[in-house]
PDB file of C-alpha atoms in Angstrom:
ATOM      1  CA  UNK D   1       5.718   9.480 -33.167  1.00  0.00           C
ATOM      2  CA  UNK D   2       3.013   9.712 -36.271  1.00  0.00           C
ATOM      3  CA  UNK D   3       3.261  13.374 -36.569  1.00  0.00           C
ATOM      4  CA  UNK D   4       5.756  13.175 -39.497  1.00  0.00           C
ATOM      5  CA  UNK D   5       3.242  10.036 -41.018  1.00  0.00           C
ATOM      6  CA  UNK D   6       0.708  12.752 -40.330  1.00  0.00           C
ATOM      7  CA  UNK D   7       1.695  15.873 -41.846  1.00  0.00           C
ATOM      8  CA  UNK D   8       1.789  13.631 -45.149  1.00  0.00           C
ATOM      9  CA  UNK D   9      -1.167  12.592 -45.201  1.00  0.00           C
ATOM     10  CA  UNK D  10      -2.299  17.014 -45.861  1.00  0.00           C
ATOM     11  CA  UNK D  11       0.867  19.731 -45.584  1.00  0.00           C
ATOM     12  CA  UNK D  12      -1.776  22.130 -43.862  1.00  0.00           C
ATOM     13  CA  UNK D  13      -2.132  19.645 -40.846  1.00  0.00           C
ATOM     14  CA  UNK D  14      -5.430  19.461 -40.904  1.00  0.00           C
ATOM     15  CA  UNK D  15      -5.708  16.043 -39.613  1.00  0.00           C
ATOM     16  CA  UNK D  16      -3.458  16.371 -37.082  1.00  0.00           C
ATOM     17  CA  UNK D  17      -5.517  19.283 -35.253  1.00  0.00           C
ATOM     18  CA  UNK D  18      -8.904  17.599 -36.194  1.00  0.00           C
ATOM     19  CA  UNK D  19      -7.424  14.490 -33.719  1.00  0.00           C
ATOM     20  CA  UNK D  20      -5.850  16.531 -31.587  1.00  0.00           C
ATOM     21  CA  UNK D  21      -8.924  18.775 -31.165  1.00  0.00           C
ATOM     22  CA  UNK D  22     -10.928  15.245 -30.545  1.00  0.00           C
ATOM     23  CA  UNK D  23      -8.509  13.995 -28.156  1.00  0.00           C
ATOM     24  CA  UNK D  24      -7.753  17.143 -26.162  1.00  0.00           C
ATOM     25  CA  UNK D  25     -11.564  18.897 -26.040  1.00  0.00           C
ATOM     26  CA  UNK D  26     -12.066  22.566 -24.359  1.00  0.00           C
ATOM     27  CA  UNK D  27     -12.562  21.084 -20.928  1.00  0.00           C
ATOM     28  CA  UNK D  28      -9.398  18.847 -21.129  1.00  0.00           C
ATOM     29  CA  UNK D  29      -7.689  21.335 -19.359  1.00  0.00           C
ATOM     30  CA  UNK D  30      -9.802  21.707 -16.205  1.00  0.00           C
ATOM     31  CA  UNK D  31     -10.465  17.588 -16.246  1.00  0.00           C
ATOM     32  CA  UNK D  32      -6.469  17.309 -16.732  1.00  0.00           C
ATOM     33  CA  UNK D  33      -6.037  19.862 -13.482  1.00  0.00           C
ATOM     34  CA  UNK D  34      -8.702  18.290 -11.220  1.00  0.00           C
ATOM     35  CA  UNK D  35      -7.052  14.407 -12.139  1.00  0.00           C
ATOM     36  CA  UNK D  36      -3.637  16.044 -10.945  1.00  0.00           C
ATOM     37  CA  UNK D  37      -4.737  16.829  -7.932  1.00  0.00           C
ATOM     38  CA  UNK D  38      -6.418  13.820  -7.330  1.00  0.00           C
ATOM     39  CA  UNK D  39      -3.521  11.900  -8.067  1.00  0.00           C
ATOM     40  CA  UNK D  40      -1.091  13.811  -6.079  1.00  0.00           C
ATOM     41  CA  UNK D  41      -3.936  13.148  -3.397  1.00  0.00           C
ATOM     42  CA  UNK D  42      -3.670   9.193  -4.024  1.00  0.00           C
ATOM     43  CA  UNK D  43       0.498   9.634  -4.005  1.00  0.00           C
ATOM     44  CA  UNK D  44       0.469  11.709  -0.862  1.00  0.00           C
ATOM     45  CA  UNK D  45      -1.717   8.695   1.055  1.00  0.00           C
ATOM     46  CA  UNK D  46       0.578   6.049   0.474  1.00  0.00           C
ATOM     47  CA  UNK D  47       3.429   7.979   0.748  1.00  0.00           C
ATOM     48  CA  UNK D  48       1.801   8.749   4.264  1.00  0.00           C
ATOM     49  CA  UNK D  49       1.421   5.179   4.917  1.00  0.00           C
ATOM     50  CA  UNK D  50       4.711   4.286   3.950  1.00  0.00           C
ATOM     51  CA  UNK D  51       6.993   7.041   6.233  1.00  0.00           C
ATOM     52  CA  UNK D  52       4.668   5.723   9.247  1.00  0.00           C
ATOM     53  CA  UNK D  53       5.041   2.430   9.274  1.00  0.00           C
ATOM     54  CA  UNK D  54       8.755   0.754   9.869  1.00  0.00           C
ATOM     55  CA  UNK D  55      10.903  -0.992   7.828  1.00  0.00           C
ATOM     56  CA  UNK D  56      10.212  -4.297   8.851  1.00  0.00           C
ATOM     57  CA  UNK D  57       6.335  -3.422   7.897  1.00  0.00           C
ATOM     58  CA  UNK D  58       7.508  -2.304   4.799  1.00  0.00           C
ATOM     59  CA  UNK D  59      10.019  -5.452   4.150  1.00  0.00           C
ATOM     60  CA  UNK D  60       7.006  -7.831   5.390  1.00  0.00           C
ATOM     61  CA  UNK D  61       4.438  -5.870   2.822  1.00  0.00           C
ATOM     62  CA  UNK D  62       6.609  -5.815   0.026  1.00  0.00           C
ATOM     63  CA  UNK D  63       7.546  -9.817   0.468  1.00  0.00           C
ATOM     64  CA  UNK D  64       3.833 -10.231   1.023  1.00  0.00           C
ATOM     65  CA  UNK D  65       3.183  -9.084  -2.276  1.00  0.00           C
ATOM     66  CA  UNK D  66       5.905 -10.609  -3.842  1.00  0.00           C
ATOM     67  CA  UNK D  67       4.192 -13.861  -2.801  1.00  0.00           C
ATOM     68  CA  UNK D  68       1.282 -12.403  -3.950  1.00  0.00           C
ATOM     69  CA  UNK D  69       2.835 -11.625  -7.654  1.00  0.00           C
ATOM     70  CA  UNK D  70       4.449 -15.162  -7.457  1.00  0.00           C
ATOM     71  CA  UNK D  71       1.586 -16.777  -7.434  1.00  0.00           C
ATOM     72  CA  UNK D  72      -0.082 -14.875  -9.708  1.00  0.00           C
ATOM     73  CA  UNK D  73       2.059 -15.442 -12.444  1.00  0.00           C
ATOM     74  CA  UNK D  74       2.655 -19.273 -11.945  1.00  0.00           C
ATOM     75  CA  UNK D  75       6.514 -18.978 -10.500  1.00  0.00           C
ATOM     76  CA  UNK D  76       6.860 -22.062  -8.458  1.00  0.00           C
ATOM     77  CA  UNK D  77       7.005 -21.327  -4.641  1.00  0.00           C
ATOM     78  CA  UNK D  78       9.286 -23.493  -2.036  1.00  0.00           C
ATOM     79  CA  UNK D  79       6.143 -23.412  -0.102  1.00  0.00           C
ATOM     80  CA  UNK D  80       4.921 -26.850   0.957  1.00  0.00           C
ATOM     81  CA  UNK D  81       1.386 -25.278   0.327  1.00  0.00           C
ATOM     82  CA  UNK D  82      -0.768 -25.359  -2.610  1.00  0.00           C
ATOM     83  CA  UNK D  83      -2.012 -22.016  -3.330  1.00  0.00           C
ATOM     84  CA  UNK D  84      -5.266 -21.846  -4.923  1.00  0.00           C
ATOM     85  CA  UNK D  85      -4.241 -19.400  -7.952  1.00  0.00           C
ATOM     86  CA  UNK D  86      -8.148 -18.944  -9.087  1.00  0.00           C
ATOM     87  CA  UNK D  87      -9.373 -17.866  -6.610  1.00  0.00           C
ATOM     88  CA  UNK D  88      -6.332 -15.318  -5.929  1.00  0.00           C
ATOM     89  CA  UNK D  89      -6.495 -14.169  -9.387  1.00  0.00           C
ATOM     90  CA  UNK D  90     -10.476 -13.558  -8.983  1.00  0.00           C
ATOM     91  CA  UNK D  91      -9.655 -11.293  -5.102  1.00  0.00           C
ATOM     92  CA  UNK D  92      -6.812  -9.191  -6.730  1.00  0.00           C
ATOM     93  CA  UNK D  93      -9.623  -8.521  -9.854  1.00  0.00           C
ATOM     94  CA  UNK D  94     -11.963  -7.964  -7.332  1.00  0.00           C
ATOM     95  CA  UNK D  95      -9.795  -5.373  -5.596  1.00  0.00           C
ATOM     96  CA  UNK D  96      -8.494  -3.910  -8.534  1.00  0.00           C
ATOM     97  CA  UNK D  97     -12.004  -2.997  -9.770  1.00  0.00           C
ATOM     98  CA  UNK D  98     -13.593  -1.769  -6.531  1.00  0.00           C
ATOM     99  CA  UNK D  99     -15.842   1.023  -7.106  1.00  0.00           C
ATOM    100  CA  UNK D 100     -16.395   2.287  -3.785  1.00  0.00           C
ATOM    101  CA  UNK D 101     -14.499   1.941  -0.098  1.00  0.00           C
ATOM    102  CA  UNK D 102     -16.839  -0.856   0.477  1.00  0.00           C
ATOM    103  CA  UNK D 103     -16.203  -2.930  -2.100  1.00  0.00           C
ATOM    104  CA  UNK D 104     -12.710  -2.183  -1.725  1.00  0.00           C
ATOM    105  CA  UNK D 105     -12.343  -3.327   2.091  1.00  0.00           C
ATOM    106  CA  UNK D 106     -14.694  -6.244   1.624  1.00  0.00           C
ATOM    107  CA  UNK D 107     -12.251  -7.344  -0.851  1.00  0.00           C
ATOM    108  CA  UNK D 108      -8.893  -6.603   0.606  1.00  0.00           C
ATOM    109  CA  UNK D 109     -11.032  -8.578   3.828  1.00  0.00           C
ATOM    110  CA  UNK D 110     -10.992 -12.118   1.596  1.00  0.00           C
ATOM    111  CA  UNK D 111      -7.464 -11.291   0.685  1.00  0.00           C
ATOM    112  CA  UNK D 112      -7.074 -11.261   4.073  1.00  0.00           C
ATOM    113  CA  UNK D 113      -8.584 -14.723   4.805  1.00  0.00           C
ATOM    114  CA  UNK D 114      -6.309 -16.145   1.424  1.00  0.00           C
ATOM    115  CA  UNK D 115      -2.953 -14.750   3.216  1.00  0.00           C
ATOM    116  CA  UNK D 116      -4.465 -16.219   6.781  1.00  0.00           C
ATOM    117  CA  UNK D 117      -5.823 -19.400   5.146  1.00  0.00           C
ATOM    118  CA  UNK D 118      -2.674 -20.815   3.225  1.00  0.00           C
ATOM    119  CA  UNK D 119      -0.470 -19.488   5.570  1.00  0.00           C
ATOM    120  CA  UNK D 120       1.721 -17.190   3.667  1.00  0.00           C
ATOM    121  CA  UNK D 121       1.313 -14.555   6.277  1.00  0.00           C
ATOM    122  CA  UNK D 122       1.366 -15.170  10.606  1.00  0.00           C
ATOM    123  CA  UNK D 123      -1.915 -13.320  11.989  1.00  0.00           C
ATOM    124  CA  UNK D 124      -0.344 -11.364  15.416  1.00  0.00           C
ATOM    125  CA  UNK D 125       2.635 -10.560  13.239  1.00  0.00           C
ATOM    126  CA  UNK D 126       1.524  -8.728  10.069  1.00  0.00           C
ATOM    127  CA  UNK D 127       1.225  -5.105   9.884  1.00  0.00           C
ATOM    128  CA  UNK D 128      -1.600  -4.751   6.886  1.00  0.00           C
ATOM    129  CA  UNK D 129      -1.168  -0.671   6.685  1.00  0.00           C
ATOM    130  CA  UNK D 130       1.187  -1.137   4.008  1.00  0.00           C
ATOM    131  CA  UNK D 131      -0.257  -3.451   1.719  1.00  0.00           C
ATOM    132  CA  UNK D 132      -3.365  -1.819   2.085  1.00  0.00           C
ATOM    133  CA  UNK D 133      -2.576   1.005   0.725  1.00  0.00           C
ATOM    134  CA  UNK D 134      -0.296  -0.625  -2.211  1.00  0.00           C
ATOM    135  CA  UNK D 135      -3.603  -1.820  -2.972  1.00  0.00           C
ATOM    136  CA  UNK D 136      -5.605   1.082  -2.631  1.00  0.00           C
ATOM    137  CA  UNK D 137      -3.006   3.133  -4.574  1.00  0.00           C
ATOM    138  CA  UNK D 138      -3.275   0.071  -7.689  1.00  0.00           C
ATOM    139  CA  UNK D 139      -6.964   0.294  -7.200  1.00  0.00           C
ATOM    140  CA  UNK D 140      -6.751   4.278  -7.695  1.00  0.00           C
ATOM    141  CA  UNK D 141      -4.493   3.575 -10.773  1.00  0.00           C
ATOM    142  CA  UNK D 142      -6.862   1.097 -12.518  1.00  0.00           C
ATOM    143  CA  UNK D 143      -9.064   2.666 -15.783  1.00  0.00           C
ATOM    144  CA  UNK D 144     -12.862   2.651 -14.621  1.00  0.00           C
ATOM    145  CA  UNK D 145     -13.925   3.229 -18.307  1.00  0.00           C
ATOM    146  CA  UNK D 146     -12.499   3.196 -21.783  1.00  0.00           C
ATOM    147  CA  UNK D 147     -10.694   6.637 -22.403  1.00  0.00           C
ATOM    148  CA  UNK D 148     -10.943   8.580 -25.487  1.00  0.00           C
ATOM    149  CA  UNK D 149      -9.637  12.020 -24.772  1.00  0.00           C
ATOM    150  CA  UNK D 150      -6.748  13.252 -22.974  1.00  0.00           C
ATOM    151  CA  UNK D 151      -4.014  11.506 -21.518  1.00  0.00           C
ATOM    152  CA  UNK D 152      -4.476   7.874 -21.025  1.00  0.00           C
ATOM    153  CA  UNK D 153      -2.354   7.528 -17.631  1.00  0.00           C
ATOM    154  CA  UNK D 154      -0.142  10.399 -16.103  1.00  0.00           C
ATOM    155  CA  UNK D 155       3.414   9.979 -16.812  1.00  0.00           C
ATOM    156  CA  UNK D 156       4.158  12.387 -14.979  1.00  0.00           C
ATOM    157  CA  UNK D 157       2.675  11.305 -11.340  1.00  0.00           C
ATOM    158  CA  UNK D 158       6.142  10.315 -10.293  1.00  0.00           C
ATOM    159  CA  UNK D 159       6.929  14.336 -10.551  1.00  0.00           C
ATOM    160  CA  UNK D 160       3.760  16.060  -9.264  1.00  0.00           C
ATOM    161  CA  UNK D 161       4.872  18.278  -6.551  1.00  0.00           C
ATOM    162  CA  UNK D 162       4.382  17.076  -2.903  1.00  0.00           C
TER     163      UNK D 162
END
């Protein structure tokens, strides 16, 4: 999109390979390769989840997190119940930013006790698999750090071979 603004800033292009040799070092490449296959990885596990569980696990999940999304974002519910959208807001960061499995399951846990606790979700009923690992798949997506070379997220992930 700025190449053309670019190329007129020096006809010899030397500013477009000095950024392009900043944001795509020597060991892009094998960094670019290894995040592939880690993402195909994180597609193939909730793909996984998804072809094993039925659809009514999947309908349940995906209303689930509609609710979830709802609520997030303020859109009045025909719920009786008052949601407490803080403290939501503050488990979904909480997930979204896990580090490790532990902080992961410890949050998706109080998530958990929020769906339990304002009753948008029946306890012998609900099949978590699936929103589990909608979670775990967002959590995968989510930037740990600020990134300065290579891609910033990979368009591509819907096409990565399976």
């Amino acid at each position: 999109m700025i190449r053309g603004y670019l190329m007129a800033l020096s006809n010899d292009g030397a500013e477009i390979k000095k950024q392009e040799v900043q944001q795509f070092p020597a060991e892009y490449a094998e960094q670019e390769k290894e995040k592939n296959q880690n993402d195909l990885a994180a597609l193939n596990k909730i793909i996984a989840v998804i072809a094993a569980a039925s659809q009514q696990d999947c309908r349940s999940a995906s209303a689930v997190d509609k609710t979830i999304q709802d609520i997030l974002n303020g859109i009045a519910l025909d719920a009786p119940v008052i949601y407490n959208r803080v403290n939501l807001k503050k488990i979904i960061k909480a997930i979204s930013q896990a580090d490790s499995e532990n902080a992961f399951e410890a949050a998706f846990t109080e998530l958990k006790n929020y769906l339990y606790h304002n009753e948008i979700i029946e306890k012998p009923t609900f099949n978590f698999d699936v929103l589990k690992a909608i979670y775990q798949f967002r959590n995968y997506l989510e930037p740990r750090d600020v990134i300065r070379t290579g891609k910033h997220f990979n368009a591509g992930l819907r096409s990565l071979e399976m």
